[in-house]
mmCIF file of C-alpha atoms in Angstrom:
data_model
loop_
_atom_site.group_PDB
_atom_site.id
_atom_site.type_symbol
_atom_site.label_atom_id
_atom_site.label_comp_id
_atom_site.label_asym_id
_atom_site.label_seq_id
_atom_site.Cartn_x
_atom_site.Cartn_y
_atom_site.Cartn_z
ATOM 1 C CA UNK C 1 69.859 148.428 43.714
ATOM 2 C CA UNK C 2 67.817 146.168 45.747
ATOM 3 C CA UNK C 3 70.461 142.961 44.573
ATOM 4 C CA UNK C 4 73.414 144.770 44.984
ATOM 5 C CA UNK C 5 72.479 145.663 48.611
ATOM 6 C CA UNK C 6 71.824 142.428 49.614
ATOM 7 C CA UNK C 7 75.056 141.081 47.820
ATOM 8 C CA UNK C 8 76.684 143.850 50.007
ATOM 9 C CA UNK C 9 75.426 142.776 53.262
ATOM 10 C CA UNK C 10 76.332 138.776 52.541
ATOM 11 C CA UNK C 11 80.005 140.084 51.843
ATOM 12 C CA UNK C 12 80.006 141.771 55.188
ATOM 13 C CA UNK C 13 79.022 138.861 57.142
ATOM 14 C CA UNK C 14 81.461 136.937 55.660
ATOM 15 C CA UNK C 15 84.326 139.093 56.365
ATOM 16 C CA UNK C 16 83.119 139.708 60.138
ATOM 17 C CA UNK C 17 82.666 135.864 60.676
ATOM 18 C CA UNK C 18 86.175 134.799 58.903
ATOM 19 C CA UNK C 19 88.559 135.784 62.278
ATOM 20 C CA UNK C 20 86.167 133.203 64.539
ATOM 21 C CA UNK C 21 85.989 130.642 61.299
ATOM 22 C CA UNK C 22 90.282 131.017 61.178
ATOM 23 C CA UNK C 23 90.381 130.676 65.058
ATOM 24 C CA UNK C 24 88.390 127.947 65.254
ATOM 25 C CA UNK C 25 90.610 126.085 62.329
ATOM 26 C CA UNK C 26 93.744 127.068 64.379
ATOM 27 C CA UNK C 27 91.965 125.475 67.723
ATOM 28 C CA UNK C 28 91.378 121.941 65.757
ATOM 29 C CA UNK C 29 94.680 122.358 64.427
ATOM 30 C CA UNK C 30 96.493 122.661 67.804
ATOM 31 C CA UNK C 31 94.192 119.899 69.588
ATOM 32 C CA UNK C 32 95.209 117.363 66.682
ATOM 33 C CA UNK C 33 98.880 118.344 67.448
ATOM 34 C CA UNK C 34 98.323 117.704 71.247
ATOM 35 C CA UNK C 35 96.988 114.396 70.538
ATOM 36 C CA UNK C 36 99.779 113.449 68.551
ATOM 37 C CA UNK C 37 102.296 114.393 71.586
ATOM 38 C CA UNK C 38 99.842 112.915 74.008
ATOM 39 C CA UNK C 39 100.736 109.563 72.143
ATOM 40 C CA UNK C 40 104.469 110.408 72.095
ATOM 41 C CA UNK C 41 104.074 110.628 76.065
ATOM 42 C CA UNK C 42 102.046 107.593 76.667
ATOM 43 C CA UNK C 43 105.055 105.347 74.395
ATOM 44 C CA UNK C 44 107.871 107.316 76.791
ATOM 45 C CA UNK C 45 106.394 106.681 79.731
ATOM 46 C CA UNK C 46 105.599 102.997 78.933
ATOM 47 C CA UNK C 47 109.418 102.503 77.804
ATOM 48 C CA UNK C 48 110.290 104.350 81.069
ATOM 49 C CA UNK C 49 108.509 102.050 83.236
ATOM 50 C CA UNK C 50 109.292 98.797 81.474
ATOM 51 C CA UNK C 51 113.177 100.107 81.840
ATOM 52 C CA UNK C 52 112.887 100.880 85.338
ATOM 53 C CA UNK C 53 111.448 97.663 86.208
ATOM 54 C CA UNK C 54 114.014 95.894 84.968
ATOM 55 C CA UNK C 55 116.809 97.573 86.177
ATOM 56 C CA UNK C 56 115.172 97.332 89.762
ATOM 57 C CA UNK C 57 114.641 93.333 89.042
ATOM 58 C CA UNK C 58 117.811 93.076 88.015
ATOM 59 C CA UNK C 59 119.189 94.946 90.707
ATOM 60 C CA UNK C 60 117.712 93.073 93.440
ATOM 61 C CA UNK C 61 118.270 89.547 92.037
ATOM 62 C CA UNK C 62 122.062 90.264 91.594
ATOM 63 C CA UNK C 63 122.102 91.218 95.264
ATOM 64 C CA UNK C 64 121.090 87.770 96.176
ATOM 65 C CA UNK C 65 123.860 86.638 93.613
ATOM 66 C CA UNK C 66 126.543 88.460 94.477
ATOM 67 C CA UNK C 67 126.562 87.725 97.999
ATOM 68 C CA UNK C 68 127.199 83.925 97.328
ATOM 69 C CA UNK C 69 130.357 84.311 95.044
ATOM 70 C CA UNK C 70 133.169 85.821 97.510
ATOM 71 C CA UNK C 71 135.847 83.371 97.607
ATOM 72 C CA UNK C 72 134.849 81.572 93.956
ATOM 73 C CA UNK C 73 134.801 84.753 92.260
ATOM 74 C CA UNK C 74 137.810 87.612 91.798
ATOM 75 C CA UNK C 75 137.068 89.934 94.438
ATOM 76 C CA UNK C 76 137.035 93.031 92.019
ATOM 77 C CA UNK C 77 134.485 91.976 89.847
ATOM 78 C CA UNK C 78 132.480 91.610 92.633
ATOM 79 C CA UNK C 79 133.297 95.088 94.127
ATOM 80 C CA UNK C 80 132.364 96.879 90.458
ATOM 81 C CA UNK C 81 128.921 94.852 90.128
ATOM 82 C CA UNK C 82 127.983 96.222 93.710
ATOM 83 C CA UNK C 83 128.851 99.743 93.087
ATOM 84 C CA UNK C 84 127.120 99.192 89.342
ATOM 85 C CA UNK C 85 123.672 97.707 91.210
ATOM 86 C CA UNK C 86 123.999 100.854 94.076
ATOM 87 C CA UNK C 87 123.851 103.045 91.119
ATOM 88 C CA UNK C 88 120.573 101.506 89.579
ATOM 89 C CA UNK C 89 119.337 101.956 92.963
ATOM 90 C CA UNK C 90 120.091 105.423 93.236
ATOM 91 C CA UNK C 91 118.574 106.034 89.714
ATOM 92 C CA UNK C 92 115.503 104.009 89.813
ATOM 93 C CA UNK C 93 114.230 103.925 93.384
ATOM 94 C CA UNK C 94 112.339 107.201 92.922
ATOM 95 C CA UNK C 95 109.808 107.275 90.081
ATOM 96 C CA UNK C 96 109.473 110.418 88.665
ATOM 97 C CA UNK C 97 106.014 111.811 87.329
ATOM 98 C CA UNK C 98 104.845 110.275 84.025
ATOM 99 C CA UNK C 99 100.702 110.880 84.641
ATOM 100 C CA UNK C 100 99.549 113.097 81.420
ATOM 101 C CA UNK C 101 97.253 115.622 81.794
ATOM 102 C CA UNK C 102 93.772 115.115 80.164
ATOM 103 C CA UNK C 103 92.365 117.407 77.591
ATOM 104 C CA UNK C 104 88.812 118.250 76.934
ATOM 105 C CA UNK C 105 87.635 121.273 74.935
ATOM 106 C CA UNK C 106 85.560 123.340 77.490
ATOM 107 C CA UNK C 107 82.456 124.351 75.832
ATOM 108 C CA UNK C 108 82.903 127.676 73.713
ATOM 109 C CA UNK C 109 81.279 130.504 71.417
ATOM 110 C CA UNK C 110 82.614 129.367 68.260
ATOM 111 C CA UNK C 111 81.636 132.938 66.695
ATOM 112 C CA UNK C 112 83.567 134.534 69.619
ATOM 113 C CA UNK C 113 87.117 135.325 68.559
ATOM 114 C CA UNK C 114 87.634 135.840 72.387
ATOM 115 C CA UNK C 115 86.814 132.542 73.429
ATOM 116 C CA UNK C 116 88.278 130.817 70.556
ATOM 117 C CA UNK C 117 91.445 132.171 71.322
ATOM 118 C CA UNK C 118 91.303 131.493 75.423
ATOM 119 C CA UNK C 119 90.911 127.884 74.234
ATOM 120 C CA UNK C 120 93.925 127.909 72.025
ATOM 121 C CA UNK C 121 95.456 129.382 74.783
ATOM 122 C CA UNK C 122 94.464 126.436 76.749
ATOM 123 C CA UNK C 123 96.051 123.863 74.141
ATOM 124 C CA UNK C 124 99.414 125.636 74.148
ATOM 125 C CA UNK C 125 99.650 125.202 77.813
ATOM 126 C CA UNK C 126 98.548 121.721 77.568
ATOM 127 C CA UNK C 127 101.105 121.033 74.703
ATOM 128 C CA UNK C 128 103.511 122.383 76.562
ATOM 129 C CA UNK C 129 103.417 120.091 79.992
ATOM 130 C CA UNK C 130 102.956 116.981 77.784
ATOM 131 C CA UNK C 131 106.437 118.054 75.870
ATOM 132 C CA UNK C 132 108.362 118.744 79.237
ATOM 133 C CA UNK C 133 106.577 115.701 80.375
ATOM 134 C CA UNK C 134 108.575 113.934 77.379
ATOM 135 C CA UNK C 135 111.479 115.335 77.893
ATOM 136 C CA UNK C 136 111.452 114.351 81.405
ATOM 137 C CA UNK C 137 110.745 110.769 80.834
ATOM 138 C CA UNK C 138 113.431 110.408 78.520
ATOM 139 C CA UNK C 139 115.782 112.007 80.391
ATOM 140 C CA UNK C 140 115.041 109.393 83.613
ATOM 141 C CA UNK C 141 114.729 106.724 80.969
ATOM 142 C CA UNK C 142 118.387 107.475 79.838
ATOM 143 C CA UNK C 143 119.943 107.612 83.292
ATOM 144 C CA UNK C 144 118.566 104.482 84.241
ATOM 145 C CA UNK C 145 119.527 102.744 80.735
ATOM 146 C CA UNK C 146 123.082 103.892 81.161
ATOM 147 C CA UNK C 147 123.305 102.578 84.675
ATOM 148 C CA UNK C 148 121.700 99.285 83.747
ATOM 149 C CA UNK C 149 124.283 99.101 81.066
ATOM 150 C CA UNK C 150 127.208 99.839 83.494
ATOM 151 C CA UNK C 151 125.440 96.728 85.949
ATOM 152 C CA UNK C 152 125.188 94.558 82.890
ATOM 153 C CA UNK C 153 129.111 95.120 81.761
ATOM 154 C CA UNK C 154 129.911 94.306 85.681
ATOM 155 C CA UNK C 155 127.854 91.244 85.598
ATOM 156 C CA UNK C 156 129.562 90.038 82.583
ATOM 157 C CA UNK C 157 132.884 90.333 84.510
ATOM 158 C CA UNK C 158 131.661 88.211 87.228
ATOM 159 C CA UNK C 159 130.199 85.337 84.578
ATOM 160 C CA UNK C 160 133.375 85.383 83.114
ATOM 161 C CA UNK C 161 135.779 85.135 86.685
ATOM 162 C CA UNK C 162 132.753 82.272 87.550
ATOM 163 C CA UNK C 163 133.284 80.193 83.939
ATOM 164 C CA UNK C 164 137.094 80.598 84.236
ATOM 165 C CA UNK C 165 136.964 78.874 87.912
ATOM 166 C CA UNK C 166 134.003 76.518 86.504
ATOM 167 C CA UNK C 167 136.273 75.093 83.912
ATOM 168 C CA UNK C 168 139.639 74.590 86.204
ATOM 169 C CA UNK C 169 136.905 72.655 88.780
ATOM 170 C CA UNK C 170 135.594 70.679 86.158
ATOM 171 C CA UNK C 171 138.932 69.759 84.507
ATOM 172 C CA UNK C 172 140.303 68.730 88.458
ATOM 173 C CA UNK C 173 137.060 67.261 89.772
ATOM 174 C CA UNK C 174 136.950 63.920 90.903
ATOM 175 C CA UNK C 175 133.118 63.386 91.100
ATOM 176 C CA UNK C 176 131.611 61.271 88.578
ATOM 177 C CA UNK C 177 130.120 62.571 85.022
ATOM 178 C CA UNK C 178 126.961 63.845 85.983
ATOM 179 C CA UNK C 179 127.940 66.709 88.215
ATOM 180 C CA UNK C 180 130.646 67.741 86.117
ATOM 181 C CA UNK C 181 127.998 67.820 83.158
ATOM 182 C CA UNK C 182 125.905 69.752 85.526
ATOM 183 C CA UNK C 183 128.422 72.386 85.452
ATOM 184 C CA UNK C 184 129.012 72.138 81.854
ATOM 185 C CA UNK C 185 125.819 72.750 80.932
ATOM 186 C CA UNK C 186 125.242 75.697 83.126
ATOM 187 C CA UNK C 187 128.447 77.565 81.820
ATOM 188 C CA UNK C 188 126.914 76.873 78.240
ATOM 189 C CA UNK C 189 123.525 78.584 79.362
ATOM 190 C CA UNK C 190 125.563 81.336 80.797
ATOM 191 C CA UNK C 191 127.376 82.330 77.840
ATOM 192 C CA UNK C 192 124.035 82.148 75.591
ATOM 193 C CA UNK C 193 122.543 84.476 78.057
ATOM 194 C CA UNK C 194 125.561 86.860 77.557
ATOM 195 C CA UNK C 195 125.799 86.462 74.128
ATOM 196 C CA UNK C 196 121.892 87.585 73.513
ATOM 197 C CA UNK C 197 122.716 90.751 75.601
ATOM 198 C CA UNK C 198 121.190 89.553 78.616
ATOM 199 C CA UNK C 199 122.452 90.253 82.292
ATOM 200 C CA UNK C 200 122.746 86.772 83.054
ATOM 201 C CA UNK C 201 121.957 86.570 86.712
ATOM 202 C CA UNK C 202 119.810 83.690 86.294
ATOM 203 C CA UNK C 203 122.488 81.547 84.733
ATOM 204 C CA UNK C 204 125.021 82.857 86.862
ATOM 205 C CA UNK C 205 122.816 81.754 90.117
ATOM 206 C CA UNK C 206 122.449 78.262 88.607
ATOM 207 C CA UNK C 207 126.324 77.804 87.737
ATOM 208 C CA UNK C 208 127.223 79.185 91.492
ATOM 209 C CA UNK C 209 124.536 76.160 92.551
ATOM 210 C CA UNK C 210 125.904 73.570 90.250
ATOM 211 C CA UNK C 211 129.431 74.431 91.458
ATOM 212 C CA UNK C 212 128.671 73.944 94.826
ATOM 213 C CA UNK C 213 126.992 70.577 94.403
ATOM 214 C CA UNK C 214 130.334 69.844 92.171
ATOM 215 C CA UNK C 215 132.476 70.756 95.426
ATOM 216 C CA UNK C 216 130.051 68.860 97.791
ATOM 217 C CA UNK C 217 130.889 65.909 95.841
ATOM 218 C CA UNK C 218 134.540 66.205 95.204
ATOM 219 C CA UNK C 219 134.695 66.456 99.328
ATOM 220 C CA UNK C 220 132.990 63.456 99.830
ATOM 221 C CA UNK C 221 135.061 61.350 97.064
ATOM 222 C CA UNK C 222 138.101 62.664 98.344
ATOM 223 C CA UNK C 223 136.893 61.964 102.077
ATOM 224 C CA UNK C 224 136.175 58.243 101.047
ATOM 225 C CA UNK C 225 139.748 57.897 99.444
ATOM 226 C CA UNK C 226 140.903 59.091 102.749
ATOM 227 C CA UNK C 227 139.194 56.586 104.637
ATOM 228 C CA UNK C 228 140.549 53.920 102.190
ATOM 229 C CA UNK C 229 143.965 55.030 102.536
ATOM 230 C CA UNK C 230 143.664 55.206 106.404
ATOM 231 C CA UNK C 231 142.750 51.382 106.570
ATOM 232 C CA UNK C 232 139.136 52.616 108.315
ATOM 233 C CA UNK C 233 137.456 49.121 109.042
ATOM 234 C CA UNK C 234 134.170 50.493 106.844
ATOM 235 C CA UNK C 235 136.347 49.978 103.633
ATOM 236 C CA UNK C 236 139.497 47.891 104.440
ATOM 237 C CA UNK C 237 141.139 47.524 100.709
ATOM 238 C CA UNK C 238 144.612 46.719 101.850
ATOM 239 C CA UNK C 239 146.785 43.620 102.790
ATOM 240 C CA UNK C 240 148.976 43.933 106.065
ATOM 241 C CA UNK C 241 152.646 44.500 105.851
ATOM 242 C CA UNK C 242 153.638 42.020 107.788
ATOM 243 C CA UNK C 243 152.407 39.075 106.187
ATOM 244 C CA UNK C 244 154.713 36.224 104.882
ATOM 245 C CA UNK C 245 154.959 36.421 101.239
ATOM 246 C CA UNK C 246 154.144 32.870 100.634
ATOM 247 C CA UNK C 247 150.586 33.785 102.327
ATOM 248 C CA UNK C 248 148.746 36.765 100.812
ATOM 249 C CA UNK C 249 145.835 37.774 103.386
ATOM 250 C CA UNK C 250 142.438 38.892 101.726
ATOM 251 C CA UNK C 251 140.706 41.959 102.084
ATOM 252 C CA UNK C 252 138.626 41.042 104.031
ATOM 253 C CA UNK C 253 140.539 38.974 106.913
ATOM 254 C CA UNK C 254 141.910 40.994 109.732
ATOM 255 C CA UNK C 255 145.014 42.364 109.679
ATOM 256 C CA UNK C 256 148.281 39.193 110.597
ATOM 257 C CA UNK C 257 149.210 39.263 114.091
ATOM 258 C CA UNK C 258 153.071 39.791 114.533
ATOM 259 C CA UNK C 259 155.139 36.941 115.775
ATOM 260 C CA UNK C 260 156.409 36.883 119.235
ATOM 261 C CA UNK C 261 159.767 38.234 120.084
ATOM 262 C CA UNK C 262 160.087 36.546 123.304
ATOM 263 C CA UNK C 263 162.628 33.985 123.837
ATOM 264 C CA UNK C 264 161.230 29.944 123.335
ATOM 265 C CA UNK C 265 160.392 28.524 126.295
ATOM 266 C CA UNK C 266 162.794 25.412 127.480
ATOM 267 C CA UNK C 267 161.070 21.955 127.746
ATOM 268 C CA UNK C 268 161.176 20.183 131.055
ATOM 269 C CA UNK C 269 164.131 17.525 130.877
ATOM 270 C CA UNK C 270 163.663 13.942 129.726
ATOM 271 C CA UNK C 271 164.988 11.134 132.384
ATOM 272 C CA UNK C 272 167.281 10.091 129.717
ATOM 273 C CA UNK C 273 169.973 12.313 128.504
ATOM 274 C CA UNK C 274 169.603 14.215 125.168
ATOM 275 C CA UNK C 275 172.453 15.933 123.551
ATOM 276 C CA UNK C 276 170.353 18.481 121.734
ATOM 277 C CA UNK C 277 166.672 19.766 120.714
ATOM 278 C CA UNK C 278 165.219 22.496 118.792
ATOM 279 C CA UNK C 279 162.556 24.822 119.153
ATOM 280 C CA UNK C 280 159.829 25.414 116.371
ATOM 281 C CA UNK C 281 161.934 28.111 114.928
ATOM 282 C CA UNK C 282 165.016 26.127 114.246
ATOM 283 C CA UNK C 283 167.258 27.298 116.710
ATOM 284 C CA UNK C 284 169.279 24.754 118.435
ATOM 285 C CA UNK C 285 169.959 24.614 122.191
ATOM 286 C CA UNK C 286 172.355 22.843 124.319
ATOM 287 C CA UNK C 287 171.049 21.297 127.619
ATOM 288 C CA UNK C 288 173.298 20.940 130.313
ATOM 289 C CA UNK C 289 174.580 17.464 131.650
ATOM 290 C CA UNK C 290 172.597 15.421 134.045
ATOM 291 C CA UNK C 291 174.216 14.228 137.519
ATOM 292 C CA UNK C 292 174.775 10.843 138.165
#
């Protein structure tokens, strides 16, 4: 009878404590699930911040590049890139909330079903808040990624237009090889950057700078040629058109003076008659007879 009584009491006690025990197991499971969701939220927030920073950096860098390209690149491509840049700034300028709420279990009576149930409800609220944050962060990152893709595509059209201009400039350039080679090297770097999936903004800037230097050198060379053609005293490289065929005039000599067209001077008459005389040019002059 005593053994039966002791066994019955133990059975009743275990039955009485099972609900609280089961509730604690449920609480621990919910807490583990919350921890995994929190890790997902941290990863999503890090990706969002990285995408947002990259998009804003590209939009700000593009502003400095695009203002230097009008007159060189197709105006439509520049307008599209400006619009895409404005879209990036619109969706990325104001950051969303990415702070993950902390969780720590308050002290509870583990044998109290009511207290454990309240703790489970608190974990559920945290879980919902973190899940909502993940959705918001992923949506915001998707919006920025879409806008950034539009900007990247628009910059690709700018790069294509600039590359076409650079190719023509190199073919028509009169500058020396180093200037033309600098433009060609910048074009190669831009193509590589675009092929790698980058926006190519630094490479566009470098190519525009190389083109500007090439244009300055072209202007200098053409101006030097114009001075040579105009007969500048700095670099006289021509022969006077009035020089006689038998005598060539060196480039360092001053231009030949034109022959005088005034009539030759008649020499004073000699006391003795003379029938004729000739000027240095071989022109015969008849003198009048002297009176006796």
